[in-house]
Coordinates of C-alpha atoms in Angstrom, one line a residue:
Chain B
M592 CA 143.4 18.8 42.9
K593 CA 140.8 16.5 43.9
A594 CA 140.1 15.1 47.6
D595 CA 141.9 12.1 49.0
P596 CA 139.0 9.3 49.2
K597 CA 140.4 8.0 52.6
G598 CA 138.9 11.3 54.2
V599 CA 135.9 11.4 52.2
L600 CA 132.5 9.9 53.8
T601 CA 130.6 9.5 50.7
G602 CA 126.8 9.3 51.2
V603 CA 123.7 10.5 52.5
H604 CA 123.6 11.1 56.3
F605 CA 121.2 12.7 58.7
M606 CA 124.2 14.4 60.7
D607 CA 124.5 17.4 62.8
G608 CA 126.4 20.6 62.0
D609 CA 129.5 19.7 64.4
H610 CA 130.0 16.3 62.7
A611 CA 129.4 17.5 59.1
A612 CA 132.0 20.2 60.1
C613 CA 134.7 17.3 61.2
E614 CA 133.7 15.5 57.8
G615 CA 134.3 18.5 55.8
A616 CA 137.8 18.9 57.5
L617 CA 138.6 15.5 56.8
A618 CA 137.5 15.8 53.2
A619 CA 139.6 18.8 52.7
G620 CA 142.7 17.1 53.8
C621 CA 143.1 18.2 57.4
R622 CA 145.1 15.6 59.0
F623 CA 146.2 17.4 62.2
V624 CA 144.0 18.8 64.8
A625 CA 145.2 19.9 68.5
G626 CA 142.2 21.1 70.4
Y627 CA 140.9 21.4 73.8
P628 CA 137.4 20.6 73.8
I629 CA 134.6 23.2 74.4
T630 CA 130.9 23.1 74.3
P631 CA 129.2 23.6 71.9
S632 CA 132.2 22.5 69.6
T633 CA 133.1 19.4 71.5
E634 CA 131.7 17.1 68.9
I635 CA 133.7 18.3 66.2
V636 CA 137.1 17.2 68.0
E637 CA 135.5 14.2 69.3
R638 CA 134.8 12.8 65.9
F639 CA 137.9 14.0 64.4
A640 CA 139.8 11.8 67.4
A641 CA 137.7 9.0 66.4
R642 CA 137.9 9.0 62.7
I643 CA 141.4 10.3 62.2
P644 CA 143.4 6.7 63.1
K645 CA 141.7 5.2 60.1
V646 CA 142.0 8.1 58.0
G647 CA 145.8 8.5 58.8
G648 CA 146.6 11.4 60.9
V649 CA 146.9 13.0 64.4
F650 CA 144.6 14.4 67.1
I651 CA 146.1 16.0 70.1
Q652 CA 143.9 17.0 73.1
M653 CA 146.1 19.8 74.6
E654 CA 146.4 21.4 78.0
D655 CA 144.5 24.5 76.8
E656 CA 143.5 26.8 73.7
L657 CA 147.0 28.7 73.7
A658 CA 148.6 25.4 73.3
A659 CA 146.2 24.2 70.8
S660 CA 146.3 27.1 68.4
I661 CA 150.2 27.1 68.4
A662 CA 150.6 23.3 67.9
I663 CA 148.4 23.4 64.8
Q664 CA 150.9 25.6 63.5
G665 CA 153.9 23.7 63.9
G666 CA 151.8 20.9 62.1
V667 CA 151.5 23.3 59.1
W668 CA 155.3 23.9 59.0
G669 CA 155.6 20.1 59.2
G670 CA 153.3 20.0 56.2
Q671 CA 149.8 19.4 57.3
K672 CA 146.4 20.9 56.6
V673 CA 145.2 21.8 60.3
M674 CA 142.4 23.2 61.9
S675 CA 141.5 24.2 65.5
V676 CA 138.1 24.2 67.1
T677 CA 136.8 26.3 70.1
S678 CA 134.1 28.3 71.3
G679 CA 133.4 31.2 74.0
P680 CA 136.5 31.6 76.3
G681 CA 138.8 29.5 74.2
L682 CA 138.4 31.9 71.5
S683 CA 139.8 34.5 73.4
L684 CA 142.6 32.4 74.5
M685 CA 143.6 32.0 70.8
M686 CA 143.9 35.7 70.1
E687 CA 147.6 35.7 70.8
H688 CA 148.3 32.9 68.1
L689 CA 145.9 34.2 65.8
G690 CA 148.1 37.1 65.3
Y691 CA 151.0 34.7 65.0
A692 CA 149.3 32.7 62.0
A693 CA 148.7 36.2 60.4
M694 CA 152.1 37.2 60.6
T695 CA 153.8 34.1 59.6
E696 CA 151.2 33.6 57.0
T697 CA 150.5 29.9 58.4
P698 CA 147.5 28.7 56.4
S699 CA 145.2 27.4 59.3
V700 CA 141.3 26.9 59.8
W701 CA 139.8 28.0 62.9
V702 CA 136.5 27.1 63.8
D703 CA 134.5 28.8 66.4
V704 CA 131.1 27.3 67.2
Q705 CA 129.6 30.8 68.8
R706 CA 127.7 30.3 72.4
G707 CA 126.5 33.2 74.5
G708 CA 129.1 35.6 76.2
P709 CA 131.2 37.3 77.2
S710 CA 133.2 35.0 79.7
T711 CA 131.9 31.5 80.5
G712 CA 128.2 32.9 79.3
L713 CA 126.0 30.4 78.0
P714 CA 127.9 27.3 77.3
T715 CA 125.2 25.5 75.6
L716 CA 123.2 28.2 73.6
P717 CA 123.8 30.2 70.7
A718 CA 125.1 33.8 69.6
Q719 CA 127.0 35.2 66.9
A720 CA 128.5 37.7 69.2
D721 CA 132.3 36.8 68.2
M722 CA 132.1 38.5 64.6
M723 CA 134.1 41.7 65.7
Q724 CA 136.4 39.8 68.2
I725 CA 138.2 37.5 65.2
K726 CA 138.3 40.7 63.0
W727 CA 139.8 42.6 65.8
G728 CA 141.1 40.5 68.6
S729 CA 144.4 40.0 68.1
H730 CA 147.0 42.9 68.1
G731 CA 148.3 44.6 65.3
D732 CA 147.0 45.2 61.8
Y733 CA 145.9 42.0 60.1
E734 CA 143.5 40.4 57.9
I735 CA 141.1 37.1 58.0
I736 CA 138.4 35.6 56.0
A737 CA 135.3 34.4 57.6
L738 CA 132.4 32.0 56.6
S739 CA 129.2 31.7 58.1
P740 CA 127.2 28.4 57.4
N741 CA 123.4 28.1 58.2
S742 CA 123.1 24.4 58.0
P743 CA 124.9 21.0 58.6
Q744 CA 125.2 20.7 54.7
E745 CA 127.0 23.9 54.7
C746 CA 129.2 23.3 57.6
F747 CA 130.6 20.4 55.5
D748 CA 130.6 22.4 52.2
L749 CA 132.0 25.7 53.8
M750 CA 134.8 23.9 55.6
I751 CA 136.1 22.7 52.5
K752 CA 136.0 26.2 51.1
A753 CA 137.8 27.5 54.2
F754 CA 140.6 25.2 53.9
N755 CA 141.2 26.0 50.0
L756 CA 141.0 30.0 50.9
S757 CA 143.5 29.3 53.7
E758 CA 145.8 27.6 51.2
E759 CA 145.2 30.3 48.6
Y760 CA 145.5 33.1 50.7
R761 CA 147.9 31.7 53.5
C762 CA 146.0 33.3 56.3
P763 CA 143.8 32.2 59.2
V764 CA 140.4 31.4 57.8
F765 CA 137.4 31.0 60.2
L766 CA 134.4 28.9 60.1
M767 CA 131.9 30.9 62.2
M768 CA 129.2 28.5 63.2
D769 CA 127.0 29.0 66.1
E770 CA 125.5 26.4 68.8
V771 CA 121.9 26.0 66.6
V772 CA 123.8 25.1 63.5
G773 CA 126.3 23.0 65.3
H774 CA 123.7 20.9 67.1
M775 CA 121.0 21.1 64.5
T776 CA 120.7 17.6 62.7
E777 CA 119.6 17.5 58.8
R778 CA 120.3 15.8 55.9
V779 CA 124.0 16.2 54.8
N780 CA 125.1 15.0 51.1
I781 CA 128.8 14.1 50.9
P782 CA 129.9 13.6 47.3
S783 CA 132.5 11.2 46.1
A784 CA 136.3 12.0 46.6
D785 CA 136.7 12.9 42.5
Q786 CA 133.8 15.8 42.8
I787 CA 135.6 17.7 45.7
D788 CA 137.8 20.2 44.7
V789 CA 140.8 20.8 47.3
T790 CA 143.5 23.5 46.7
E791 CA 147.0 22.1 47.3
R792 CA 149.6 24.3 49.3
K793 CA 151.5 26.8 47.4
W794 CA 154.8 24.7 47.3
T795 CA 157.8 26.1 45.9
K796 CA 159.5 24.8 42.7
K797 CA 162.9 26.8 43.5
K798 CA 165.9 25.1 44.8
P799 CA 167.3 25.5 48.3
G800 CA 169.6 28.5 48.1
E801 CA 167.3 30.4 45.5
Y802 CA 164.2 29.9 47.7
K803 CA 163.3 32.9 49.9
A804 CA 160.4 31.9 52.2
F805 CA 158.7 35.4 52.3
A806 CA 159.4 36.7 48.8
T807 CA 156.4 37.9 46.6
T808 CA 156.1 39.6 43.6
P809 CA 153.7 42.7 42.7
E810 CA 151.5 40.3 41.2
D811 CA 151.1 37.9 43.7
L812 CA 151.4 38.8 47.2
V813 CA 151.0 35.1 48.6
P814 CA 154.6 33.7 49.0
E815 CA 155.3 30.2 48.2
M816 CA 156.1 27.7 51.2
V817 CA 158.0 24.6 51.9
K818 CA 158.1 22.2 54.7
A819 CA 160.3 20.9 57.5
G820 CA 162.5 18.3 55.9
D821 CA 162.5 19.2 52.5
G822 CA 166.1 20.4 52.7
Y823 CA 165.4 24.1 52.9
R824 CA 166.6 26.4 55.7
I825 CA 164.0 28.4 57.0
H826 CA 163.3 30.7 59.6
V827 CA 159.4 31.4 60.7
T828 CA 158.9 34.3 63.4
G829 CA 156.3 36.4 64.6
L830 CA 158.8 39.4 64.9
T831 CA 158.9 41.7 61.8
H832 CA 160.9 40.0 59.1
D833 CA 162.4 40.4 55.8
E834 CA 161.7 38.3 52.7
R835 CA 164.0 35.3 54.1
G836 CA 162.1 35.2 57.3
Y837 CA 164.8 36.7 59.7
P838 CA 164.0 39.2 62.3
A839 CA 164.3 42.9 60.7
M840 CA 162.9 44.9 63.2
D841 CA 163.0 48.3 61.4
V842 CA 160.7 50.8 59.7
P843 CA 161.5 49.8 56.0
N844 CA 160.7 46.1 56.6
Q845 CA 157.6 47.0 58.9
A846 CA 156.5 49.4 55.7
K847 CA 157.0 46.5 53.5
L848 CA 155.6 43.3 55.5
I849 CA 152.2 45.0 57.1
P850 CA 150.7 46.5 54.0
R851 CA 151.4 43.2 52.1
L852 CA 149.8 40.9 54.6
L853 CA 146.4 43.3 54.3
N854 CA 146.6 43.7 50.6
K855 CA 147.1 40.1 49.7
I856 CA 143.3 39.8 51.0
R857 CA 142.2 43.7 50.2
N858 CA 143.2 43.5 46.5
N859 CA 140.8 40.5 46.3
V860 CA 137.8 41.7 48.1
H861 CA 136.0 41.4 44.8
K862 CA 136.8 37.8 44.3
L863 CA 136.2 36.9 47.8
V864 CA 132.5 38.3 48.0
D865 CA 130.3 35.1 48.5
V866 CA 126.6 36.2 49.4
R867 CA 123.0 34.6 48.5
M868 CA 120.7 37.2 47.3
D869 CA 117.2 36.8 47.1
G870 CA 114.7 39.4 45.6
C871 CA 117.2 42.5 46.1
E872 CA 116.9 43.9 42.6
D873 CA 113.6 45.8 43.2
A874 CA 113.7 45.6 47.2
D875 CA 112.5 48.6 49.3
V876 CA 113.8 46.9 52.3
I877 CA 116.7 44.8 52.5
V878 CA 117.4 42.2 55.1
M879 CA 121.3 41.5 55.7
S880 CA 121.7 38.2 57.6
F881 CA 124.2 35.4 58.2
G882 CA 124.4 32.2 59.9
I883 CA 121.4 30.8 61.8
T884 CA 119.6 34.3 62.0
S885 CA 119.5 33.8 58.1
R886 CA 117.1 31.1 58.5
V887 CA 115.0 32.8 60.9
A888 CA 115.0 35.9 58.6
T889 CA 113.7 34.0 55.8
A890 CA 110.7 33.3 58.0
A891 CA 110.0 37.1 58.5
I892 CA 110.5 38.1 55.0
D893 CA 108.2 35.8 53.8
A894 CA 105.6 36.9 56.2
A895 CA 106.5 40.6 55.1
R896 CA 106.1 39.7 51.2
A897 CA 102.7 38.1 52.0
K898 CA 101.6 41.5 53.2
G899 CA 102.8 43.0 49.7
L900 CA 106.0 44.6 50.8
K901 CA 109.3 44.6 48.6
V902 CA 111.9 42.7 50.9
G903 CA 115.0 41.3 49.6
H904 CA 117.4 39.2 51.4
L905 CA 121.2 39.5 51.4
R906 CA 123.0 36.4 53.3
L907 CA 126.6 36.9 53.8
I908 CA 128.4 33.4 53.2
I909 CA 131.5 35.3 53.6
C910 CA 131.4 37.8 56.2
W911 CA 135.0 39.1 56.3
P912 CA 136.1 40.8 54.3
F913 CA 132.8 42.5 54.3
P914 CA 131.2 43.3 51.0
V915 CA 131.2 46.8 51.0
A916 CA 130.8 47.6 47.2
L917 CA 127.8 45.4 47.1
I918 CA 126.2 47.3 49.8
Q919 CA 127.1 50.6 48.4
Q920 CA 125.6 49.2 45.1
L921 CA 122.0 47.8 46.9
A922 CA 122.0 51.4 48.7
R923 CA 121.3 53.0 45.2
T924 CA 117.7 51.6 45.2
A925 CA 116.9 50.2 48.5
K926 CA 115.4 52.6 51.1
A927 CA 116.4 50.6 54.2
F928 CA 118.6 47.9 55.4
V929 CA 117.4 45.6 58.4
V930 CA 120.3 43.6 60.1
P931 CA 118.9 41.1 62.7
E932 CA 122.1 39.4 64.4
L933 CA 122.5 37.2 67.5
N934 CA 124.7 39.9 69.3
M935 CA 124.2 43.4 70.5
G936 CA 124.8 45.0 66.7
Q937 CA 128.1 44.1 65.1
M938 CA 127.9 43.6 61.7
V939 CA 125.3 46.3 61.1
L940 CA 128.2 48.7 62.0
E941 CA 129.9 47.7 58.6
V942 CA 126.7 48.3 56.9
R943 CA 126.6 51.7 58.2
K944 CA 130.3 52.1 57.7
A945 CA 129.8 51.4 54.2
L946 CA 126.7 53.8 53.7
A947 CA 128.7 56.7 54.8
D948 CA 130.2 56.9 51.5
V949 CA 126.7 57.1 49.9
D950 CA 124.9 60.3 48.9
R951 CA 121.5 58.7 49.3
K952 CA 119.9 58.6 53.0
V953 CA 119.1 55.0 53.6
K954 CA 117.9 53.8 56.8
V955 CA 119.8 51.0 58.9
I956 CA 118.1 49.2 61.4
S957 CA 119.8 46.9 63.8
V958 CA 117.8 44.0 65.4
P959 CA 120.2 43.0 68.2
H960 CA 119.7 40.1 70.5
P961 CA 121.7 39.1 73.4
G962 CA 122.0 35.4 72.5
G963 CA 120.6 32.3 74.2
T964 CA 118.3 31.4 71.6
V965 CA 117.4 32.7 68.0
H966 CA 115.2 35.6 67.3
D967 CA 111.5 35.4 67.2
P968 CA 110.6 35.9 63.3
E969 CA 107.8 38.3 64.5
T970 CA 110.7 40.8 65.9
I971 CA 112.3 40.9 62.7
L972 CA 109.0 41.1 60.7
E973 CA 108.1 44.1 63.1
Q974 CA 111.4 46.0 62.2
I975 CA 110.9 45.1 58.5
L976 CA 107.5 46.9 58.7
E977 CA 109.0 49.8 60.6
A978 CA 111.6 50.1 57.9
A979 CA 109.5 50.2 55.0
R980 CA 107.1 53.0 56.7
Chain Y
M87 CA 103.2 23.0 51.7
A88 CA 102.9 19.7 53.9
K89 CA 104.8 20.4 57.2
T90 CA 104.6 18.5 60.3
E91 CA 106.0 19.7 63.5
I92 CA 107.0 17.1 66.3
R93 CA 108.1 17.6 69.9
V94 CA 109.5 14.4 71.4
G95 CA 109.8 14.5 75.4
G96 CA 110.9 12.3 78.2
L97 CA 113.9 11.6 80.4
G98 CA 117.5 11.2 79.9
G99 CA 118.1 7.6 79.2
Q100 CA 114.9 6.8 77.5
G101 CA 116.5 7.3 74.1
V102 CA 114.4 10.4 73.4
I103 CA 117.2 11.8 71.0
L104 CA 117.5 8.7 69.3
N105 CA 113.8 8.5 69.0
A106 CA 113.6 11.9 67.1
S107 CA 116.8 11.1 65.3
I108 CA 115.4 7.9 63.5
I109 CA 112.0 9.8 62.7
G110 CA 114.0 12.6 61.3
K111 CA 116.5 10.2 59.6
A112 CA 113.4 8.3 58.1
A113 CA 111.9 11.3 56.4
S114 CA 114.9 13.0 55.3
I115 CA 117.0 10.0 53.7
Y116 CA 114.1 7.2 52.9
E117 CA 111.5 9.5 52.1
G118 CA 113.2 12.1 50.5
K119 CA 111.4 14.9 52.6
H120 CA 113.1 17.6 54.4
A121 CA 113.6 17.3 58.0
T122 CA 115.3 19.2 61.1
L123 CA 116.2 18.3 64.5
I124 CA 117.0 20.3 67.3
Q125 CA 118.0 18.8 70.6
A126 CA 117.0 20.7 74.0
F127 CA 120.8 20.7 74.8
G128 CA 121.5 21.7 78.3
P129 CA 123.5 20.3 81.4
E130 CA 121.3 17.4 81.3
A131 CA 121.8 14.1 82.8
R132 CA 120.4 10.6 82.9
G133 CA 116.7 10.8 84.7
S134 CA 116.6 14.6 83.9
A135 CA 114.1 16.2 81.3
C136 CA 115.1 15.5 77.9
S137 CA 113.4 16.7 74.7
A138 CA 113.7 17.3 70.9
Q139 CA 112.0 18.9 68.2
V140 CA 111.4 17.6 64.6
T141 CA 110.0 19.4 61.7
I142 CA 109.3 17.5 58.5
S143 CA 108.2 19.1 55.4
T144 CA 108.1 18.7 51.5
E145 CA 109.9 21.9 51.2
D146 CA 112.8 23.7 52.6
I147 CA 112.7 24.4 56.5
A148 CA 113.5 27.9 57.2
Y149 CA 112.8 28.3 61.0
P150 CA 113.8 24.7 62.6
Y151 CA 112.2 25.7 66.1
V152 CA 108.9 24.0 67.1
K153 CA 106.8 26.3 69.1
H154 CA 103.4 24.6 68.8
P155 CA 103.6 20.8 67.6
D156 CA 101.0 18.9 65.6
V157 CA 102.2 15.6 67.5
L158 CA 103.5 15.0 70.8
V159 CA 105.6 12.0 71.8
L160 CA 105.8 11.9 75.4
M161 CA 107.5 9.3 77.5
S162 CA 107.3 11.1 81.1
Q163 CA 104.9 12.8 83.1
D164 CA 107.0 16.0 83.3
A165 CA 107.3 16.0 79.4
Y166 CA 103.5 15.8 79.3
N167 CA 103.0 18.7 82.0
Q168 CA 105.7 20.9 80.2
F169 CA 104.5 20.5 76.7
A170 CA 100.8 19.4 76.6
P171 CA 99.7 23.0 76.8
S172 CA 101.8 24.0 73.6
L173 CA 99.9 21.4 71.3
K174 CA 98.3 22.8 68.5
P175 CA 94.5 22.9 68.7
G176 CA 93.4 19.6 67.1
G177 CA 96.7 18.3 67.5
L178 CA 97.8 14.5 68.3
V179 CA 99.6 13.3 71.6
L180 CA 101.2 9.7 71.6
F181 CA 101.8 8.9 75.0
E182 CA 103.4 5.9 77.3
E183 CA 100.4 5.1 79.0
E184 CA 101.9 3.7 82.2
L185 CA 104.2 6.7 82.6
V186 CA 101.9 9.7 81.5
T187 CA 98.7 10.5 83.2
L188 CA 96.5 12.9 80.9
D189 CA 94.7 15.7 82.5
G190 CA 92.4 18.8 81.5
R191 CA 95.7 20.9 80.4
L192 CA 95.5 19.2 76.9
P193 CA 93.8 21.8 74.6
E194 CA 90.5 21.2 73.3
G195 CA 90.2 18.9 70.4
A196 CA 93.3 17.0 70.9
R197 CA 93.5 13.4 70.0
A198 CA 95.4 11.2 72.5
I199 CA 96.7 7.9 72.0
G200 CA 98.5 5.7 74.6
I201 CA 100.8 2.6 74.5
P202 CA 102.1 0.5 77.0
A203 CA 105.8 0.7 75.4
T204 CA 108.1 0.1 78.4
R205 CA 106.1 -3.0 79.3
F206 CA 106.1 -4.0 75.6
A207 CA 109.9 -3.5 75.8
E208 CA 110.5 -5.5 78.5
E209 CA 108.4 -8.2 77.3
L210 CA 110.7 -8.3 74.4
G211 CA 113.6 -8.6 76.4
R212 CA 115.0 -5.1 77.1
R213 CA 113.5 -2.1 78.7
L214 CA 116.0 -0.2 76.5
V215 CA 114.1 -0.4 73.2
L216 CA 111.2 1.5 74.5
N217 CA 112.1 4.5 72.3
I218 CA 112.1 2.1 69.3
V219 CA 108.6 0.9 70.2
M220 CA 107.5 4.5 70.3
V221 CA 109.2 5.2 66.8
G222 CA 107.2 2.2 65.6
F223 CA 104.0 3.8 67.2
F224 CA 104.6 7.3 66.0
A225 CA 105.0 5.8 62.1
G226 CA 101.9 3.2 62.8
V227 CA 99.4 5.9 64.0
T228 CA 100.3 8.9 62.0
G229 CA 100.9 7.1 58.7
L230 CA 103.5 9.9 58.1
L231 CA 106.4 7.3 57.4
S232 CA 106.3 4.1 55.6
F233 CA 107.3 1.1 57.7
E234 CA 110.2 0.3 55.4
S235 CA 111.7 3.8 56.0
V236 CA 111.6 3.7 59.6
Q237 CA 112.9 0.1 59.6
K238 CA 116.0 1.4 57.4
A239 CA 116.5 4.3 59.8
V240 CA 116.4 2.1 62.9
K241 CA 118.9 -0.3 61.2
D242 CA 121.7 1.8 60.9
S243 CA 120.9 4.1 64.0
V244 CA 121.1 1.1 66.8
P245 CA 124.1 -0.8 67.7
K246 CA 125.3 -3.6 65.7
G247 CA 124.1 -7.2 67.3
T248 CA 120.8 -5.3 68.4
E249 CA 119.1 -5.1 65.0
D250 CA 116.8 -8.1 65.6
L251 CA 115.7 -6.8 68.9
N252 CA 115.2 -3.5 67.6
M253 CA 113.3 -4.6 64.6
R254 CA 110.9 -6.6 67.0
A255 CA 110.5 -3.5 69.0
L256 CA 109.6 -1.4 66.0
E257 CA 107.2 -3.9 64.5
K258 CA 105.4 -4.2 68.0
G259 CA 104.9 -0.4 68.2
F260 CA 104.1 -0.1 64.6
E261 CA 101.2 -2.7 64.7
Y262 CA 99.8 -1.2 67.8
G263 CA 99.7 1.8 66.6
R264 CA 98.0 1.1 63.3
E265 CA 95.1 -0.9 65.2
A266 CA 94.9 1.9 67.8
A267 CA 94.5 4.6 65.1
A268 CA 91.9 2.5 63.3
T269 CA 89.8 2.1 66.8
K270 CA 90.4 5.3 68.7

């Protein structure tokens, strides 16, 4: 279906990433946000709070991120599309309820405008150091999807995609921004509502009595949904549950539920690959990057190419699930991977893991950065030259 | 590729960020160029140092930070002291001449043109529009943006009801800039 025109601010804007992310959420149909404003993500909820009365919806400023991240899930079961927005320590507080969203298959968008950490760290300065936390930070086995924009335009575009994926897979979807992308201002084109595709919730057509809240088929591992007030009797719990959603805390139910939660994502990894590749076909060295670092890497890659080196650029748009098969395919011809990121070496571990199954010897060079600013393009260039040696 | 890197510096409350934002908006929305704006984002308050980095280019801008600007737009002595040494050789300094005193730290070959922007703003009725005078001055001296583009960008950036005052501020800065560029 197409976007509701009420939420779409059609036009050409000069707007920062935080504001563009908010507009993306409104265009995607988000009508409920519970948040606890925190730098550098504050402008997203600030704008949402200002815009939502005119669009029709609710913003609540909660007492903390624990409350925010569970209030949004109440909103979903009430029928709304929702997001919560945070950074740094706020994300740590949300980890408990991230697991709840995964376990209860509550479609929800989680925005993390990454700043330097750990703890309160660098509130006003960038990092990309939460990439592993979102994947592993809640206890138990679960899967999420994560997207990484590198411009205000992509904050808008990928926010819509994040909402659509959360409905399609009924899982938490992260928009992994960073302080630079959040606070950088650029042109943002917002199309008309009839040009924006939004994914409707997977509402059931079954009647009350026939409907089981968590029943799936072998072909489709994503259950159908209802909302409170529709006349269905449902039960939603973070405990291990049966197809009706009632607690069933035994080995057979755990053995049925957990693999399904993982496989509804894992079986679709090939569909979820979203990357930009530039010159990777015949490259000796491939630079893998995401978010703001992909723009810095472009400057380094241009400089390396000017020296005559064959350098490819692989930019991750969807970081989780990680495109393992693609890395393995590129490793058939490339000699080395160079992985700059604004952390001390996180996504590079996934490259190393993917290459463990590859027979050829392929060099992997991590270009870490503790955060606070972006890499100097020279630093990445040096490592590209090293990799090409 | 035609690329111009700009650093705008001044004090919190002078409208430094809005000044930079209008320059970027005029370029990216009304002249069809690419523009990025990065603001120095710290625990700043009114009266403390404040700066912004704008890049304008005919092509995609990968690296949005400005290390060695082609143009400095300066509205405080502190900003001058901090950013003057980073100017590209042969670069241009546009400064509020009653708030900034030039000295030997400007790189060789730099071209510096001043304007009493705060005084002009006060004469127009409100000291607040100093940043808009500086936008006009920037456009007038550099010729990088047409008057029509900055005019549109100012109109949709300032509060309703203040358009006339801001237009007069913009014109004042623009005319002064055009004359100064021709004579200095």
